[in-house]
Short mmCIF file of N, CA, C and O in Angstrom, two decimals:
data_model
loop_
_atom_site.label_atom_id
_atom_site.label_comp_id
_atom_site.label_asym_id
_atom_site.label_seq_id
_atom_site.Cartn_x
_atom_site.Cartn_y
_atom_site.Cartn_z
N MET D 1 -9.99 36.89 51.44
CA MET D 1 -8.96 35.87 51.43
C MET D 1 -7.91 36.21 50.38
O MET D 1 -8.28 36.63 49.28
N SER D 2 -6.67 36.09 50.62
CA SER D 2 -5.63 36.36 49.71
C SER D 2 -5.31 35.05 48.91
O SER D 2 -5.56 33.96 49.35
N PRO D 3 -4.66 35.25 47.76
CA PRO D 3 -4.32 34.07 46.87
C PRO D 3 -3.43 33.04 47.65
O PRO D 3 -3.50 31.85 47.38
N GLN D 4 -2.55 33.52 48.55
CA GLN D 4 -1.63 32.71 49.30
C GLN D 4 -2.42 31.84 50.36
O GLN D 4 -1.85 30.81 50.74
N GLU D 5 -3.62 32.21 50.66
CA GLU D 5 -4.40 31.41 51.65
C GLU D 5 -5.32 30.36 51.01
O GLU D 5 -5.89 29.54 51.66
N LEU D 6 -5.34 30.32 49.65
CA LEU D 6 -6.13 29.34 48.97
C LEU D 6 -5.56 27.95 49.05
O LEU D 6 -4.37 27.81 49.16
N PRO D 7 -6.40 26.95 48.95
CA PRO D 7 -5.96 25.62 48.97
C PRO D 7 -5.18 25.05 47.80
O PRO D 7 -4.70 23.92 47.83
N LEU D 8 -5.08 25.82 46.76
CA LEU D 8 -4.42 25.42 45.60
C LEU D 8 -3.18 26.36 45.30
O LEU D 8 -3.44 27.57 45.33
N ILE D 9 -2.11 25.82 45.03
CA ILE D 9 -0.92 26.67 44.69
C ILE D 9 -1.16 27.39 43.35
O ILE D 9 -1.61 26.75 42.40
N ASP D 10 -0.90 28.60 43.33
CA ASP D 10 -1.00 29.46 41.98
C ASP D 10 -2.32 29.26 41.34
O ASP D 10 -2.47 29.16 40.13
N TYR D 11 -3.37 29.35 42.19
CA TYR D 11 -4.78 29.19 41.67
C TYR D 11 -5.08 30.19 40.52
O TYR D 11 -5.63 29.77 39.51
N ASP D 12 -4.72 31.42 40.72
CA ASP D 12 -5.12 32.47 39.78
C ASP D 12 -4.38 32.31 38.43
O ASP D 12 -4.93 32.81 37.41
N ASN D 13 -3.22 31.77 38.41
CA ASN D 13 -2.41 31.71 37.20
C ASN D 13 -2.44 30.30 36.60
O ASN D 13 -1.87 30.12 35.50
N GLY D 14 -2.97 29.33 37.24
CA GLY D 14 -2.98 27.95 36.68
C GLY D 14 -3.95 27.86 35.53
O GLY D 14 -4.93 28.63 35.44
N PRO D 15 -3.68 27.01 34.59
CA PRO D 15 -4.55 26.78 33.45
C PRO D 15 -5.94 26.28 33.87
O PRO D 15 -6.00 25.33 34.69
N VAL D 16 -6.97 26.80 33.29
CA VAL D 16 -8.35 26.32 33.63
C VAL D 16 -8.52 24.87 33.23
O VAL D 16 -9.20 24.17 33.95
N GLY D 17 -7.88 24.48 32.18
CA GLY D 17 -8.00 23.08 31.74
C GLY D 17 -7.54 22.01 32.76
O GLY D 17 -8.02 20.91 32.73
N SER D 18 -6.63 22.37 33.58
CA SER D 18 -6.07 21.46 34.62
C SER D 18 -6.84 21.53 35.94
O SER D 18 -6.63 20.78 36.87
N LEU D 19 -7.75 22.54 36.07
CA LEU D 19 -8.39 22.79 37.38
C LEU D 19 -9.16 21.57 37.82
O LEU D 19 -9.23 21.25 38.95
N GLN D 20 -9.91 20.89 36.92
CA GLN D 20 -10.74 19.77 37.29
C GLN D 20 -9.95 18.74 37.93
O GLN D 20 -10.34 18.08 38.95
N HIS D 21 -8.73 18.50 37.49
CA HIS D 21 -7.86 17.52 38.06
C HIS D 21 -7.17 18.00 39.39
O HIS D 21 -6.96 17.20 40.23
N ARG D 22 -6.88 19.26 39.40
CA ARG D 22 -6.22 19.82 40.55
C ARG D 22 -7.10 19.87 41.79
O ARG D 22 -6.56 19.80 42.93
N ILE D 23 -8.40 19.97 41.64
CA ILE D 23 -9.27 20.04 42.80
C ILE D 23 -9.78 18.75 43.32
O ILE D 23 -10.49 18.65 44.29
N ARG D 24 -9.39 17.59 42.64
CA ARG D 24 -9.94 16.26 43.06
C ARG D 24 -9.51 15.88 44.51
O ARG D 24 -10.22 15.22 45.15
N SER D 25 -8.44 16.45 44.97
CA SER D 25 -8.02 16.11 46.30
C SER D 25 -8.57 17.07 47.39
O SER D 25 -8.25 16.92 48.56
N LEU D 26 -9.30 17.99 46.98
CA LEU D 26 -9.83 19.01 47.93
C LEU D 26 -11.20 18.54 48.56
O LEU D 26 -11.98 17.87 47.92
N ASP D 27 -11.42 18.92 49.82
CA ASP D 27 -12.64 18.62 50.44
C ASP D 27 -13.66 19.64 50.21
O ASP D 27 -13.36 20.71 49.53
N GLY D 28 -14.93 19.48 50.70
CA GLY D 28 -15.96 20.44 50.41
C GLY D 28 -15.70 21.87 50.88
O GLY D 28 -16.08 22.82 50.25
N GLN D 29 -15.05 21.95 52.06
CA GLN D 29 -14.72 23.27 52.61
C GLN D 29 -13.75 24.00 51.79
O GLN D 29 -13.86 25.19 51.50
N GLU D 30 -12.81 23.28 51.26
CA GLU D 30 -11.75 23.85 50.37
C GLU D 30 -12.35 24.33 49.02
O GLU D 30 -12.04 25.41 48.47
N ILE D 31 -13.23 23.57 48.47
CA ILE D 31 -13.94 23.87 47.20
C ILE D 31 -14.76 25.20 47.47
O ILE D 31 -14.72 26.01 46.67
N GLN D 32 -15.39 25.20 48.61
CA GLN D 32 -16.20 26.42 49.00
C GLN D 32 -15.32 27.61 49.02
O GLN D 32 -15.65 28.72 48.64
N GLN D 33 -14.11 27.49 49.56
CA GLN D 33 -13.23 28.63 49.61
C GLN D 33 -12.87 29.11 48.26
O GLN D 33 -12.84 30.35 48.05
N LEU D 34 -12.59 28.15 47.38
CA LEU D 34 -12.30 28.58 45.95
C LEU D 34 -13.52 29.23 45.30
O LEU D 34 -13.36 30.17 44.58
N LEU D 35 -14.69 28.68 45.54
CA LEU D 35 -15.93 29.29 44.94
C LEU D 35 -16.06 30.73 45.44
O LEU D 35 -16.38 31.67 44.70
N ASP D 36 -15.94 30.96 46.81
CA ASP D 36 -16.11 32.27 47.28
C ASP D 36 -15.06 33.23 46.72
O ASP D 36 -15.32 34.38 46.33
N TYR D 37 -13.82 32.76 46.62
CA TYR D 37 -12.72 33.58 46.10
C TYR D 37 -13.00 33.93 44.61
O TYR D 37 -12.84 35.03 44.16
N GLU D 38 -13.46 32.90 43.87
CA GLU D 38 -13.71 33.09 42.44
C GLU D 38 -14.82 34.14 42.21
O GLU D 38 -14.77 34.97 41.44
N ARG D 39 -15.91 34.05 42.98
CA ARG D 39 -17.02 34.92 42.88
C ARG D 39 -16.58 36.42 43.15
O ARG D 39 -16.99 37.34 42.49
N GLU D 40 -15.67 36.61 44.15
CA GLU D 40 -15.23 37.90 44.53
C GLU D 40 -14.26 38.48 43.49
O GLU D 40 -14.14 39.66 43.32
N HIS D 41 -13.34 37.64 42.91
CA HIS D 41 -12.29 38.16 42.15
C HIS D 41 -12.35 38.04 40.63
O HIS D 41 -12.17 38.96 39.89
N ASN D 42 -12.59 36.80 40.13
CA ASN D 42 -12.52 36.62 38.71
C ASN D 42 -13.90 36.31 38.11
O ASN D 42 -14.13 36.71 37.01
N ASN D 43 -14.70 35.50 38.87
CA ASN D 43 -16.02 35.21 38.37
C ASN D 43 -16.08 34.63 36.96
O ASN D 43 -16.86 35.01 36.05
N ARG D 44 -15.14 33.69 36.64
CA ARG D 44 -15.08 33.04 35.39
C ARG D 44 -16.13 31.93 35.31
O ARG D 44 -16.22 31.01 36.17
N VAL D 45 -17.01 31.98 34.31
CA VAL D 45 -18.08 31.06 34.21
C VAL D 45 -17.59 29.65 34.16
O VAL D 45 -18.12 28.75 34.88
N GLU D 46 -16.61 29.33 33.33
CA GLU D 46 -16.13 27.84 33.22
C GLU D 46 -15.59 27.37 34.53
O GLU D 46 -15.89 26.25 34.95
N VAL D 47 -14.87 28.31 35.25
CA VAL D 47 -14.27 27.84 36.56
C VAL D 47 -15.36 27.62 37.54
O VAL D 47 -15.35 26.64 38.30
N MET D 48 -16.34 28.57 37.55
CA MET D 48 -17.44 28.44 38.50
C MET D 48 -18.21 27.06 38.32
O MET D 48 -18.62 26.40 39.23
N GLU D 49 -18.44 26.73 37.02
CA GLU D 49 -19.15 25.46 36.71
C GLU D 49 -18.31 24.25 37.17
O GLU D 49 -18.87 23.33 37.77
N ILE D 50 -17.05 24.28 36.97
CA ILE D 50 -16.08 23.16 37.44
C ILE D 50 -16.20 23.01 38.96
O ILE D 50 -16.41 21.92 39.48
N LEU D 51 -16.11 24.13 39.66
CA LEU D 51 -16.09 24.12 41.12
C LEU D 51 -17.44 23.70 41.69
O LEU D 51 -17.53 22.95 42.62
N GLU D 52 -18.57 24.18 41.07
CA GLU D 52 -19.86 23.85 41.55
C GLU D 52 -20.21 22.40 41.28
O GLU D 52 -20.83 21.72 42.10
N LYS D 53 -19.73 21.84 40.16
CA LYS D 53 -19.92 20.45 39.88
C LYS D 53 -19.21 19.60 40.87
O LYS D 53 -19.76 18.60 41.40
N ARG D 54 -17.96 19.93 41.22
CA ARG D 54 -17.20 19.16 42.18
C ARG D 54 -17.83 19.27 43.50
O ARG D 54 -17.81 18.28 44.26
N SER D 55 -18.28 20.38 43.91
CA SER D 55 -18.97 20.64 45.16
C SER D 55 -20.18 19.69 45.28
O SER D 55 -20.39 19.03 46.36
N GLN D 56 -20.92 19.62 44.22
CA GLN D 56 -22.11 18.69 44.19
C GLN D 56 -21.66 17.27 44.31
O GLN D 56 -22.37 16.50 44.99
N GLU D 57 -20.64 16.84 43.59
CA GLU D 57 -20.12 15.51 43.70
C GLU D 57 -19.81 15.12 45.13
O GLU D 57 -20.09 14.02 45.58
N LEU D 58 -19.12 16.09 45.86
CA LEU D 58 -18.80 15.80 47.21
C LEU D 58 -19.99 15.72 48.09
O LEU D 58 -20.05 14.83 49.03
N ARG D 59 -21.05 16.54 47.86
CA ARG D 59 -22.24 16.44 48.64
C ARG D 59 -23.00 15.15 48.34
O ARG D 59 -23.65 14.58 49.26
N ASP D 60 -22.80 14.60 47.17
CA ASP D 60 -23.48 13.35 46.75
C ASP D 60 -22.68 12.13 47.26
O ASP D 60 -23.10 10.97 46.95
N GLY D 61 -21.55 12.32 47.93
CA GLY D 61 -20.83 11.22 48.48
C GLY D 61 -19.46 10.90 47.96
O GLY D 61 -18.74 10.01 48.48
N ALA D 62 -19.01 11.63 46.97
CA ALA D 62 -17.65 11.49 46.49
C ALA D 62 -16.70 11.85 47.56
O ALA D 62 -16.94 12.64 48.47
N THR D 63 -15.49 11.18 47.52
CA THR D 63 -14.51 11.54 48.47
C THR D 63 -13.26 12.15 47.79
O THR D 63 -12.98 11.78 46.67
N PRO D 64 -12.57 12.98 48.47
CA PRO D 64 -11.34 13.65 47.84
C PRO D 64 -10.31 12.48 47.58
O PRO D 64 -10.19 11.54 48.31
N SER D 65 -9.67 12.62 46.46
CA SER D 65 -8.69 11.66 46.12
C SER D 65 -7.38 12.11 46.53
O SER D 65 -7.05 13.26 46.94
N GLY D 66 -6.38 11.16 46.66
CA GLY D 66 -5.09 11.56 47.03
C GLY D 66 -4.34 12.19 45.89
O GLY D 66 -4.90 12.33 44.79
N GLY D 67 -3.17 12.62 46.13
CA GLY D 67 -2.37 13.23 45.08
C GLY D 67 -2.11 14.67 45.32
O GLY D 67 -2.58 15.32 46.18
N ALA D 68 -1.20 15.24 44.46
CA ALA D 68 -0.73 16.59 44.56
C ALA D 68 -1.78 17.54 44.03
O ALA D 68 -2.54 17.13 43.11
N GLN D 69 -1.88 18.72 44.58
CA GLN D 69 -2.78 19.80 44.11
C GLN D 69 -2.13 20.78 43.20
O GLN D 69 -2.77 21.68 42.72
N ASP D 70 -0.83 20.66 43.04
CA ASP D 70 -0.19 21.70 42.23
C ASP D 70 -0.05 21.26 40.76
O ASP D 70 -0.41 20.16 40.36
N ASP D 71 0.40 22.10 39.91
CA ASP D 71 0.44 21.96 38.50
C ASP D 71 1.89 21.88 38.01
O ASP D 71 2.15 22.06 36.86
N ARG D 72 2.84 21.66 38.91
CA ARG D 72 4.26 21.67 38.53
C ARG D 72 4.61 20.41 37.83
O ARG D 72 4.12 19.32 38.11
N ARG D 73 5.50 20.46 36.80
CA ARG D 73 5.98 19.38 36.10
C ARG D 73 6.94 18.56 36.92
O ARG D 73 7.74 19.14 37.69
N VAL D 74 6.95 17.29 36.76
CA VAL D 74 7.87 16.43 37.48
C VAL D 74 8.90 15.97 36.51
O VAL D 74 8.56 15.44 35.47
N GLU D 75 10.14 16.20 36.82
CA GLU D 75 11.21 15.84 36.00
C GLU D 75 11.75 14.40 36.33
O GLU D 75 11.77 14.03 37.50
N ALA D 76 12.10 13.68 35.34
CA ALA D 76 12.65 12.34 35.54
C ALA D 76 13.96 12.50 36.27
O ALA D 76 14.73 13.37 35.92
N GLU D 77 14.23 11.59 37.18
CA GLU D 77 15.51 11.54 37.82
C GLU D 77 16.59 10.95 37.06
O GLU D 77 16.33 10.01 36.18
N GLY D 78 17.80 11.43 37.19
CA GLY D 78 18.97 10.81 36.51
C GLY D 78 19.09 11.14 35.07
O GLY D 78 19.83 10.54 34.41
N THR D 79 18.40 12.18 34.53
CA THR D 79 18.63 12.60 33.18
C THR D 79 19.66 13.73 33.17
O THR D 79 19.82 14.50 33.99
N ALA D 80 20.30 13.76 31.97
CA ALA D 80 21.35 14.73 31.86
C ALA D 80 20.80 16.16 31.47
O ALA D 80 21.49 17.08 31.59
N GLY D 81 19.56 16.20 31.13
CA GLY D 81 18.94 17.51 30.87
C GLY D 81 18.93 17.93 29.44
O GLY D 81 18.42 18.86 29.00
N GLU D 82 19.67 17.06 28.58
CA GLU D 82 19.65 17.48 27.12
C GLU D 82 19.54 16.18 26.41
O GLU D 82 19.92 15.13 26.81
N SER D 83 19.13 16.28 25.12
CA SER D 83 18.93 15.13 24.30
C SER D 83 20.22 14.52 23.90
O SER D 83 21.20 15.26 23.48
N PRO D 84 20.31 13.14 23.96
CA PRO D 84 21.55 12.54 23.39
C PRO D 84 21.61 12.47 21.91
O PRO D 84 22.67 12.18 21.35
N VAL D 85 20.53 12.89 21.26
CA VAL D 85 20.51 12.91 19.76
C VAL D 85 21.08 14.19 19.23
O VAL D 85 20.61 15.30 19.68
N LYS D 86 22.04 14.13 18.40
CA LYS D 86 22.67 15.30 17.82
C LYS D 86 22.15 15.48 16.34
O LYS D 86 21.92 14.46 15.67
N PRO D 87 22.09 16.67 15.85
CA PRO D 87 21.65 16.94 14.47
C PRO D 87 22.52 16.20 13.52
O PRO D 87 22.01 15.71 12.48
N SER D 88 23.78 15.98 13.78
CA SER D 88 24.67 15.29 12.77
C SER D 88 24.32 13.86 12.70
O SER D 88 24.64 13.12 11.71
N GLY D 89 23.56 13.31 13.70
CA GLY D 89 23.20 11.84 13.72
C GLY D 89 21.86 11.62 12.99
O GLY D 89 21.44 10.51 12.94
N SER D 90 21.19 12.69 12.65
CA SER D 90 19.80 12.52 12.12
C SER D 90 19.96 12.34 10.57
O SER D 90 20.79 12.91 9.89
N PRO D 91 19.11 11.43 10.03
CA PRO D 91 19.14 11.25 8.60
C PRO D 91 18.55 12.51 7.91
O PRO D 91 17.81 13.19 8.47
N GLU D 92 18.90 12.62 6.56
CA GLU D 92 18.29 13.74 5.84
C GLU D 92 16.92 13.49 5.62
O GLU D 92 16.46 12.31 5.38
N PRO D 93 16.05 14.53 5.63
CA PRO D 93 14.59 14.22 5.41
C PRO D 93 14.33 13.78 3.94
O PRO D 93 15.00 14.23 3.03
N ARG D 94 13.40 12.94 3.78
CA ARG D 94 13.03 12.50 2.43
C ARG D 94 12.11 13.42 1.79
O ARG D 94 12.16 13.55 0.56
N HIS D 95 11.23 14.13 2.56
CA HIS D 95 10.23 14.93 1.94
C HIS D 95 10.42 16.43 2.23
O HIS D 95 9.55 17.19 1.93
N GLY D 96 11.46 16.83 2.77
CA GLY D 96 11.67 18.21 3.15
C GLY D 96 11.04 18.58 4.41
O GLY D 96 10.17 17.91 5.01
N ILE D 97 11.47 19.74 4.95
CA ILE D 97 10.96 20.28 6.23
C ILE D 97 10.65 21.77 6.02
O ILE D 97 11.47 22.49 5.48
N GLY D 98 9.51 22.19 6.51
CA GLY D 98 9.19 23.62 6.54
C GLY D 98 9.21 24.26 5.16
O GLY D 98 9.76 25.39 5.03
N GLY D 99 8.83 23.57 4.18
CA GLY D 99 8.80 24.21 2.80
C GLY D 99 10.12 23.99 2.10
O GLY D 99 10.20 24.44 0.92
N LEU D 100 11.13 23.41 2.67
CA LEU D 100 12.36 23.21 2.01
C LEU D 100 12.28 21.77 1.42
O LEU D 100 11.98 20.83 2.11
N PRO D 101 12.54 21.63 0.13
CA PRO D 101 12.44 20.28 -0.48
C PRO D 101 13.55 19.38 0.00
O PRO D 101 14.66 19.77 0.33
N GLY D 102 13.22 18.13 0.14
CA GLY D 102 14.27 17.10 0.53
C GLY D 102 15.10 16.78 -0.72
O GLY D 102 14.69 17.13 -1.81
N LYS D 103 16.13 16.12 -0.51
CA LYS D 103 16.97 15.67 -1.64
C LYS D 103 16.39 14.36 -2.23
O LYS D 103 16.10 13.48 -1.50
N PRO D 104 16.32 14.28 -3.54
CA PRO D 104 15.97 13.01 -4.15
C PRO D 104 16.98 11.96 -3.78
O PRO D 104 18.10 12.27 -3.50
N GLU D 105 16.54 10.69 -3.75
CA GLU D 105 17.42 9.62 -3.31
C GLU D 105 18.71 9.59 -4.12
O GLU D 105 19.81 9.27 -3.55
N ALA D 106 18.66 9.87 -5.40
CA ALA D 106 19.83 9.77 -6.22
C ALA D 106 20.89 10.84 -5.85
O ALA D 106 22.07 10.63 -6.08
N ASP D 107 20.50 11.93 -5.21
CA ASP D 107 21.37 13.01 -4.90
C ASP D 107 21.94 12.89 -3.44
O ASP D 107 22.76 13.61 -3.01
N ARG D 108 21.51 11.89 -2.71
CA ARG D 108 21.98 11.71 -1.39
C ARG D 108 23.27 11.06 -1.36
O ARG D 108 23.65 10.14 -2.18
N PRO D 109 24.13 11.37 -0.33
CA PRO D 109 25.43 10.68 -0.18
C PRO D 109 25.25 9.24 0.09
O PRO D 109 24.25 8.87 0.75
N GLN D 110 25.98 8.37 -0.56
CA GLN D 110 25.90 6.96 -0.39
C GLN D 110 26.52 6.51 0.96
O GLN D 110 27.63 6.96 1.29
N LYS D 111 25.84 5.56 1.67
CA LYS D 111 26.37 5.03 2.89
C LYS D 111 27.36 3.97 2.60
O LYS D 111 27.30 3.23 1.59
N ARG D 112 28.39 3.97 3.32
CA ARG D 112 29.48 2.96 3.05
C ARG D 112 29.56 1.89 4.12
O ARG D 112 29.25 2.04 5.18
#
């Protein structure tokens, strides 16, 4: 089986930490496909444990949940794509940043 035939998009490159959530919508046959592929190609212990646990849950009566199986980020609609906050609008730090000391209050420009 090739990676393109797997029931999860970008299975080989997806983060292991998200796998448990990404497989929730898969049925027993799809989990078995991933198990077979994992045994043949990567054989990662943590991944095998996650897949075997989900397979057992399905055998015990769990049902696949709805939702997307991919790991892509969803962007909010209608955003400009950049922050409306500009550095010139930010107050000076009181305690410094990254090892640089902040200005004591007496040395700060006075607000008018």
